[in-house]
Coordinates of C-alpha atoms in Angstrom, one line a residue:
Chain A
M1 CA 69.5 74.5 -33.0
K2 CA 67.4 75.3 -30.0
V3 CA 63.7 75.8 -29.5
K4 CA 64.1 79.5 -29.1
E5 CA 65.6 79.8 -32.6
I6 CA 62.5 78.3 -34.3
M7 CA 59.8 79.7 -32.0
D8 CA 57.5 82.7 -32.9
Q9 CA 57.7 85.5 -30.3
E10 CA 54.6 87.1 -31.8
F11 CA 51.6 85.4 -30.3
I12 CA 48.2 86.2 -28.8
I13 CA 47.4 85.4 -25.1
V14 CA 44.1 85.1 -23.2
S15 CA 43.5 85.2 -19.5
S16 CA 41.4 82.7 -17.6
N17 CA 38.7 85.1 -16.6
E18 CA 38.4 86.6 -20.0
D19 CA 35.0 86.7 -21.7
L20 CA 34.6 83.7 -24.1
A21 CA 33.1 85.7 -26.9
Q22 CA 35.9 88.2 -26.7
A23 CA 38.5 85.4 -26.7
S24 CA 36.7 83.9 -29.7
M25 CA 37.0 87.2 -31.6
K26 CA 40.6 87.5 -30.7
L27 CA 41.4 84.1 -32.2
E28 CA 39.5 85.0 -35.3
E29 CA 41.1 88.4 -35.8
H30 CA 44.6 86.9 -35.6
R31 CA 43.6 83.7 -37.6
K32 CA 44.8 81.4 -34.8
F33 CA 43.2 78.1 -33.9
T34 CA 44.7 78.0 -30.5
A35 CA 46.0 80.4 -27.8
P36 CA 47.8 80.1 -24.5
V37 CA 46.1 81.1 -21.3
V38 CA 48.5 83.1 -19.0
N39 CA 48.2 84.8 -15.6
A40 CA 49.3 88.4 -14.7
D41 CA 52.9 87.1 -14.3
K42 CA 52.9 85.7 -17.8
K43 CA 53.0 82.2 -16.4
L44 CA 51.4 79.5 -18.5
M45 CA 48.1 78.4 -17.0
G46 CA 46.5 76.5 -19.9
W47 CA 45.5 76.4 -23.5
I48 CA 42.3 77.0 -25.5
T49 CA 41.4 75.9 -29.0
A50 CA 38.8 77.3 -31.4
L51 CA 36.9 74.0 -31.1
D52 CA 36.5 74.3 -27.4
V53 CA 35.6 78.0 -27.7
T54 CA 32.8 77.2 -30.2
R55 CA 31.5 74.4 -28.0
G56 CA 31.6 76.7 -24.9
L57 CA 29.6 79.4 -26.8
R58 CA 27.1 76.8 -28.0
E59 CA 26.6 75.5 -24.5
G60 CA 26.3 79.0 -23.0
Q61 CA 29.7 79.1 -21.1
E62 CA 30.9 82.6 -20.4
R63 CA 34.6 82.5 -19.4
V64 CA 37.8 81.1 -20.8
S65 CA 38.3 79.2 -17.5
D66 CA 35.1 77.2 -18.3
I67 CA 36.6 75.6 -21.4
M68 CA 40.4 75.8 -21.1
H69 CA 42.8 72.8 -20.8
G70 CA 45.0 73.0 -17.7
K71 CA 48.8 73.2 -18.0
E72 CA 49.2 69.6 -17.0
E73 CA 47.1 68.5 -20.0
I74 CA 49.2 70.2 -22.7
V75 CA 52.6 69.7 -24.3
H76 CA 55.1 72.4 -23.7
V77 CA 58.8 72.8 -24.2
H78 CA 61.6 74.9 -22.7
Q79 CA 63.3 77.6 -24.8
N80 CA 66.7 76.0 -24.4
D81 CA 65.5 72.5 -25.4
P82 CA 66.9 71.2 -28.6
A83 CA 64.6 72.1 -31.5
R84 CA 64.1 68.5 -32.3
I85 CA 62.2 68.0 -29.0
A86 CA 59.6 70.4 -30.4
V87 CA 59.6 68.7 -33.8
L88 CA 59.0 65.3 -32.2
A89 CA 56.3 66.7 -29.9
A90 CA 54.5 68.3 -32.9
S91 CA 54.8 65.0 -34.9
Q92 CA 53.7 62.8 -32.0
H93 CA 50.9 64.8 -30.5
K94 CA 49.7 66.2 -33.9
V95 CA 49.3 69.7 -32.4
V96 CA 49.4 72.9 -34.5
S97 CA 51.4 74.8 -31.9
I98 CA 53.4 74.3 -28.7
P99 CA 54.0 76.9 -26.0
V100 CA 57.6 77.6 -25.0
L101 CA 58.6 78.5 -21.5
N102 CA 61.7 80.0 -19.8
D103 CA 63.3 79.1 -16.5
A104 CA 60.7 81.1 -14.6
D105 CA 57.8 79.1 -16.3
M106 CA 56.9 82.3 -18.2
L107 CA 55.5 82.0 -21.7
V108 CA 58.2 83.4 -24.1
G109 CA 57.1 82.0 -27.5
V110 CA 55.1 79.5 -29.5
V111 CA 56.4 76.8 -31.9
R112 CA 54.0 76.3 -34.8
A113 CA 53.7 73.3 -37.1
S114 CA 54.0 75.7 -40.1
D115 CA 57.3 77.1 -38.7
I116 CA 58.6 73.6 -38.3
V117 CA 57.6 72.7 -41.8
K118 CA 59.4 75.8 -43.0
T119 CA 62.6 75.0 -41.1
L120 CA 62.7 71.4 -42.1
S121 CA 61.8 72.0 -45.7
H122 CA 64.6 74.5 -46.2
L123 CA 67.0 71.6 -45.9
Y124 CA 65.1 69.7 -48.7
E125 CA 65.2 72.7 -51.0
I126 CA 69.1 72.9 -51.0
K127 CA 70.2 72.4 -54.6
V128 CA 72.3 69.2 -55.1
D129 CA 74.6 71.3 -57.2
K130 CA 75.6 73.2 -54.0
I131 CA 76.7 69.9 -52.3
F132 CA 78.8 69.1 -55.4
R133 CA 80.4 72.5 -55.4
A134 CA 81.4 72.1 -51.7
M135 CA 82.8 68.6 -52.6
A136 CA 84.8 70.1 -55.5
D137 CA 86.2 72.8 -53.1
E138 CA 87.2 70.1 -50.6
L139 CA 88.9 67.8 -53.0
K140 CA 91.9 69.9 -53.8
G141 CA 93.4 69.2 -57.3
V142 CA 90.1 67.8 -58.7
S143 CA 88.4 70.0 -61.3
W144 CA 84.7 70.5 -61.7
E145 CA 84.8 68.6 -65.0
E146 CA 86.6 65.7 -63.5
L147 CA 84.0 65.5 -60.7
M148 CA 81.2 65.5 -63.2
E149 CA 82.9 62.9 -65.3
A150 CA 83.4 60.6 -62.3
S151 CA 79.7 61.2 -61.3
A152 CA 78.5 60.2 -64.8
I153 CA 80.7 57.0 -64.6
V154 CA 79.3 56.0 -61.2
T155 CA 75.8 56.7 -62.3
R156 CA 76.3 54.5 -65.5
R157 CA 77.7 51.7 -63.3
R158 CA 74.8 51.9 -60.8
T159 CA 71.9 52.4 -63.1
G160 CA 73.1 51.0 -66.4
K161 CA 71.8 54.2 -68.0
M162 CA 73.9 56.2 -70.5
V163 CA 74.6 59.4 -68.7
T164 CA 77.2 61.9 -69.8
A165 CA 79.1 64.4 -67.6
L166 CA 77.0 67.2 -69.1
D167 CA 73.7 65.3 -68.5
Y168 CA 74.8 64.9 -64.9
E169 CA 75.7 68.5 -64.4
K170 CA 72.3 69.6 -65.8
R171 CA 70.5 67.1 -63.6
I172 CA 72.1 68.3 -60.3
K173 CA 71.5 71.9 -61.3
D174 CA 67.8 71.3 -61.5
S175 CA 67.3 69.0 -58.5
T176 CA 67.1 69.5 -54.8
F177 CA 68.4 67.5 -52.0
G178 CA 64.8 66.4 -51.2
E179 CA 64.3 65.1 -54.7
A180 CA 67.7 63.4 -54.8
I181 CA 67.2 61.4 -51.6
W182 CA 63.7 60.3 -52.7
A183 CA 65.1 59.4 -56.2
T184 CA 68.1 57.4 -54.8
G185 CA 65.9 55.6 -52.2
G186 CA 67.0 57.3 -49.0
L187 CA 69.6 59.4 -47.3
E188 CA 72.2 56.7 -46.8
K189 CA 72.0 55.6 -50.5
F190 CA 72.4 59.2 -51.6
F191 CA 75.5 59.6 -49.4
V192 CA 76.9 56.3 -50.5
G193 CA 76.6 57.4 -54.1
L194 CA 78.5 60.6 -53.3
I195 CA 81.2 58.6 -51.5
A196 CA 81.5 56.3 -54.5
I197 CA 82.0 59.4 -56.7
G198 CA 84.5 60.8 -54.2
E199 CA 86.4 57.5 -54.2
L200 CA 86.6 57.4 -58.0
V201 CA 87.8 61.0 -58.4
I202 CA 90.5 60.4 -55.7
A203 CA 91.6 57.2 -57.4
R204 CA 91.8 59.0 -60.8
K205 CA 93.7 61.9 -59.2
I206 CA 96.3 59.6 -57.7
A207 CA 96.6 57.6 -61.0
K208 CA 97.2 60.9 -62.9
A209 CA 99.8 62.0 -60.3
R210 CA 101.8 58.8 -60.8
K211 CA 102.0 59.2 -64.6
Chain B
M1 CA 57.6 60.8 -53.3
K2 CA 54.2 61.9 -54.4
V3 CA 51.5 63.7 -52.5
K4 CA 49.4 60.5 -52.4
E5 CA 52.1 58.9 -50.3
I6 CA 51.9 61.5 -47.5
M7 CA 48.2 62.3 -47.6
D8 CA 45.7 61.1 -45.0
Q9 CA 42.7 59.3 -46.6
E10 CA 40.7 59.5 -43.4
F11 CA 39.1 62.9 -43.3
I12 CA 35.7 64.4 -42.5
I13 CA 33.7 66.3 -45.1
V14 CA 30.8 68.7 -45.0
S15 CA 28.3 69.8 -47.6
S16 CA 27.5 73.4 -48.4
N17 CA 23.8 73.1 -47.3
E18 CA 24.7 71.4 -44.0
D19 CA 23.5 73.0 -40.8
L20 CA 26.3 75.1 -39.3
A21 CA 25.8 73.9 -35.7
Q22 CA 26.0 70.3 -37.0
A23 CA 29.2 71.0 -38.9
S24 CA 30.6 72.6 -35.8
M25 CA 29.9 69.5 -33.8
K26 CA 31.5 67.3 -36.5
L27 CA 34.7 69.3 -36.4
E28 CA 34.7 69.1 -32.6
E29 CA 34.0 65.4 -32.5
H30 CA 36.9 64.6 -34.8
R31 CA 39.2 67.3 -33.3
K32 CA 39.7 69.0 -36.7
F33 CA 40.2 72.8 -37.1
T34 CA 39.3 72.6 -40.8
A35 CA 37.2 70.5 -43.2
P36 CA 36.6 70.4 -47.0
V37 CA 33.2 71.1 -48.4
V38 CA 32.2 68.7 -51.2
N39 CA 29.2 68.1 -53.4
A40 CA 27.4 64.8 -54.0
D41 CA 30.0 63.8 -56.6
K42 CA 32.8 64.3 -54.0
K43 CA 34.1 67.3 -56.0
L44 CA 35.8 69.9 -53.9
M45 CA 33.5 73.0 -53.5
G46 CA 35.3 74.9 -50.7
W47 CA 36.7 74.8 -47.2
I48 CA 35.6 75.7 -43.7
T49 CA 37.6 76.5 -40.6
A50 CA 36.6 76.4 -37.0
L51 CA 37.2 80.2 -36.8
D52 CA 34.6 80.9 -39.5
V53 CA 32.2 78.4 -38.0
T54 CA 32.4 80.2 -34.7
R55 CA 31.9 83.6 -36.3
G56 CA 29.0 82.3 -38.3
L57 CA 27.3 80.9 -35.2
R58 CA 27.9 84.1 -33.3
E59 CA 26.4 86.2 -36.2
G60 CA 23.4 83.9 -36.6
Q61 CA 24.4 82.2 -39.9
E62 CA 22.7 78.9 -40.5
R63 CA 24.4 77.0 -43.3
V64 CA 27.9 76.0 -44.2
S65 CA 27.5 77.9 -47.5
D66 CA 27.2 81.1 -45.5
I67 CA 30.7 80.9 -44.1
M68 CA 32.7 78.7 -46.5
H69 CA 35.7 79.8 -48.6
G70 CA 35.2 78.9 -52.3
K71 CA 37.5 76.5 -54.1
E72 CA 39.3 79.4 -55.9
E73 CA 40.3 80.9 -52.5
I74 CA 42.1 77.8 -51.2
V75 CA 45.3 76.0 -51.8
H76 CA 44.9 72.5 -53.2
V77 CA 47.2 69.9 -54.7
H78 CA 46.9 66.9 -57.1
Q79 CA 47.5 63.4 -55.7
N80 CA 50.3 62.9 -58.3
D81 CA 52.1 66.2 -57.6
P82 CA 55.6 65.7 -56.0
A83 CA 55.2 65.7 -52.2
R84 CA 57.4 68.8 -52.0
I85 CA 54.7 70.9 -53.7
A86 CA 52.5 70.2 -50.6
V87 CA 55.3 70.9 -48.3
L88 CA 56.1 74.2 -49.9
A89 CA 52.4 75.1 -50.0
A90 CA 52.0 74.4 -46.2
S91 CA 55.1 76.4 -45.4
Q92 CA 54.2 79.3 -47.6
H93 CA 50.5 79.6 -46.8
K94 CA 50.9 78.6 -43.2
V95 CA 47.9 76.2 -43.5
V96 CA 47.2 73.3 -41.2
S97 CA 45.9 71.1 -44.0
I98 CA 45.7 71.0 -47.8
P99 CA 43.0 69.1 -49.8
V100 CA 44.2 66.6 -52.4
L101 CA 42.3 66.0 -55.7
N102 CA 42.4 63.4 -58.4
D103 CA 42.1 63.9 -62.2
A104 CA 38.3 64.2 -61.9
D105 CA 38.7 67.0 -59.3
M106 CA 37.3 64.6 -56.6
L107 CA 38.7 65.0 -53.1
V108 CA 40.8 61.9 -52.3
G109 CA 42.8 63.0 -49.3
V110 CA 44.1 65.7 -47.0
V111 CA 47.8 66.6 -46.3
R112 CA 48.2 67.8 -42.8
A113 CA 51.0 69.9 -41.4
S114 CA 51.5 67.3 -38.7
D115 CA 51.9 64.6 -41.3
I116 CA 54.5 66.7 -43.1
V117 CA 56.4 67.3 -39.9
K118 CA 56.4 63.5 -39.3
T119 CA 57.7 62.7 -42.8
L120 CA 60.3 65.4 -42.7
S121 CA 61.4 64.7 -39.2
H122 CA 62.0 61.0 -40.0
L123 CA 64.9 62.1 -42.1
Y124 CA 66.3 64.1 -39.2
E125 CA 66.1 61.2 -36.9
I126 CA 68.4 58.9 -38.9
K127 CA 71.4 58.0 -36.7
V128 CA 74.7 59.3 -38.1
D129 CA 76.1 55.9 -37.3
K130 CA 74.0 54.4 -40.1
I131 CA 75.5 56.8 -42.7
F132 CA 79.0 55.8 -41.5
R133 CA 78.1 52.1 -41.7
A134 CA 76.9 52.6 -45.3
M135 CA 80.1 54.4 -46.0
A136 CA 82.2 51.6 -44.6
D137 CA 80.3 49.1 -46.7
E138 CA 80.9 51.2 -49.8
L139 CA 84.7 51.7 -49.3
K140 CA 85.8 48.1 -49.9
G141 CA 89.0 47.3 -48.0
V142 CA 88.6 49.9 -45.3
S143 CA 87.7 48.5 -41.9
W144 CA 85.3 50.2 -39.4
E145 CA 88.3 50.9 -37.1
E146 CA 90.2 52.6 -39.9
L147 CA 87.2 54.7 -40.8
M148 CA 86.8 55.8 -37.1
E149 CA 90.5 56.6 -36.9
A150 CA 90.3 58.8 -40.0
S151 CA 87.2 60.5 -38.7
A152 CA 89.0 61.3 -35.4
I153 CA 92.0 62.7 -37.3
V154 CA 89.8 64.9 -39.6
T155 CA 87.8 66.2 -36.5
R156 CA 91.1 67.0 -34.7
R157 CA 92.3 68.9 -37.7
R158 CA 89.1 70.9 -38.1
T159 CA 88.2 71.6 -34.6
G160 CA 91.5 71.5 -32.8
K161 CA 89.8 69.3 -30.1
M162 CA 91.4 66.1 -28.9
V163 CA 89.1 63.4 -30.2
T164 CA 89.9 59.7 -30.3
A165 CA 88.5 57.1 -32.6
L166 CA 86.5 55.7 -29.7
D167 CA 85.1 59.2 -28.8
Y168 CA 84.1 59.6 -32.4
E169 CA 82.4 56.2 -32.6
K170 CA 80.4 57.0 -29.4
R171 CA 79.4 60.4 -30.7
I172 CA 78.0 59.2 -33.9
K173 CA 76.1 56.4 -32.2
D174 CA 74.3 58.9 -30.0
S175 CA 73.6 61.6 -32.6
T176 CA 71.1 62.0 -35.4
F177 CA 71.5 63.4 -38.8
G178 CA 69.5 66.5 -37.7
E179 CA 71.8 67.2 -34.8
A180 CA 74.9 66.6 -36.9
I181 CA 73.9 69.1 -39.6
W182 CA 73.0 71.6 -37.0
A183 CA 76.3 71.0 -35.1
T184 CA 78.5 71.2 -38.2
G185 CA 76.7 74.3 -39.5
G186 CA 74.7 72.9 -42.4
L187 CA 74.2 70.1 -44.8
E188 CA 77.1 71.1 -47.2
K189 CA 79.6 71.3 -44.2
F190 CA 78.4 68.0 -42.8
F191 CA 78.9 66.4 -46.2
V192 CA 82.3 68.1 -46.8
G193 CA 83.4 66.6 -43.5
L194 CA 82.4 63.1 -44.8
I195 CA 84.3 63.7 -48.0
A196 CA 87.4 64.8 -46.1
I197 CA 87.1 61.5 -44.1
G198 CA 86.6 59.5 -47.2
E199 CA 89.7 61.1 -48.9
L200 CA 91.9 60.4 -45.8
V201 CA 90.9 56.7 -45.5
I202 CA 91.4 56.2 -49.3
A203 CA 94.8 57.9 -49.1
R204 CA 95.8 55.7 -46.1
K205 CA 94.5 52.6 -47.9
I206 CA 96.6 53.3 -50.9
A207 CA 99.7 54.1 -48.8
K208 CA 99.2 50.8 -47.0
A209 CA 98.9 48.8 -50.2
R210 CA 102.2 50.3 -51.5
K211 CA 104.1 49.1 -48.4

């Protein structure tokens, strides 16, 4: 996934010679805490934040150029960068949005922390059930019931808790990937549990075929 | 994981009768776009944003109470809520931070979009290699070399590309879980690939044992 796939192409811009009060009203109208400063060629010149605008107004500044941060001071990414570069930048610099440039240094989008949260959280919201359905499809000759039975056996072995195949089926229908990795103690442990289940159903399938 | 594990306990507060210019300087000093409004008992009364502060100052308002959003207007979570509730709220309402309350309705923390990005992105940054090492540990009697060989075979079958065990080993050392799920086309597909690899190494292990 590339930056351009998660960026927002709807954004407000200000120019460096724009009146500060006007820029302030623009931010407010669009409910944005920050905005990129561009020139007539749409090249990124800098960045303003609502905090700097307020300070500027309080101190009697008149133009965007009086309070803007120059391009060299701000984090920006290229539209063809891997999306994870923008994610890491947002996490590291704790910024609410990051300007996105094309090869000509023109501003083509903005990546917002809220968009990143949305993209990342989609993964967490996948139902565990869906992963098991994909697993059942992949393991030819293993029925859904056999898979649930093996899952219950592995769970009993690992946790010591009495869990039936039906309990297990109900549990994975209700839980998401995010809950499952937190409940099992991390991504690797979650996968290892799935592999153990896979190993058991395959062993049982082979044993059945030999009979 | 609960909200209290991802919340920030360091946050600024304002009171409803505070001078607006003073609140504005407080936001600016701490580089925060928003702040909770609390009463003397630390109970959450409302919320202010830098945008409302600026508008208030421009329009000649004097107190935080003149521009604050009431508690009923804002999203808030409980410290013992599952963390995913805060993640979903941030994603849905596109807010930069969410106040966290305890049983007595007192403000005990703030969940920021940047903290959520950090928590979620940690998962994406796990090296795929680590998942395969855990898999090799789980599958007793299967060596790392056999696992890589099976992985290369499955990859050749699925993609038609000539990939050796060494190529595969190098690839998973360099790639993260986030890149892998984007490259394979989603979590289920990534996982189905792992199951296919698991199935093959187990079949080869059994065939070897029979010889």
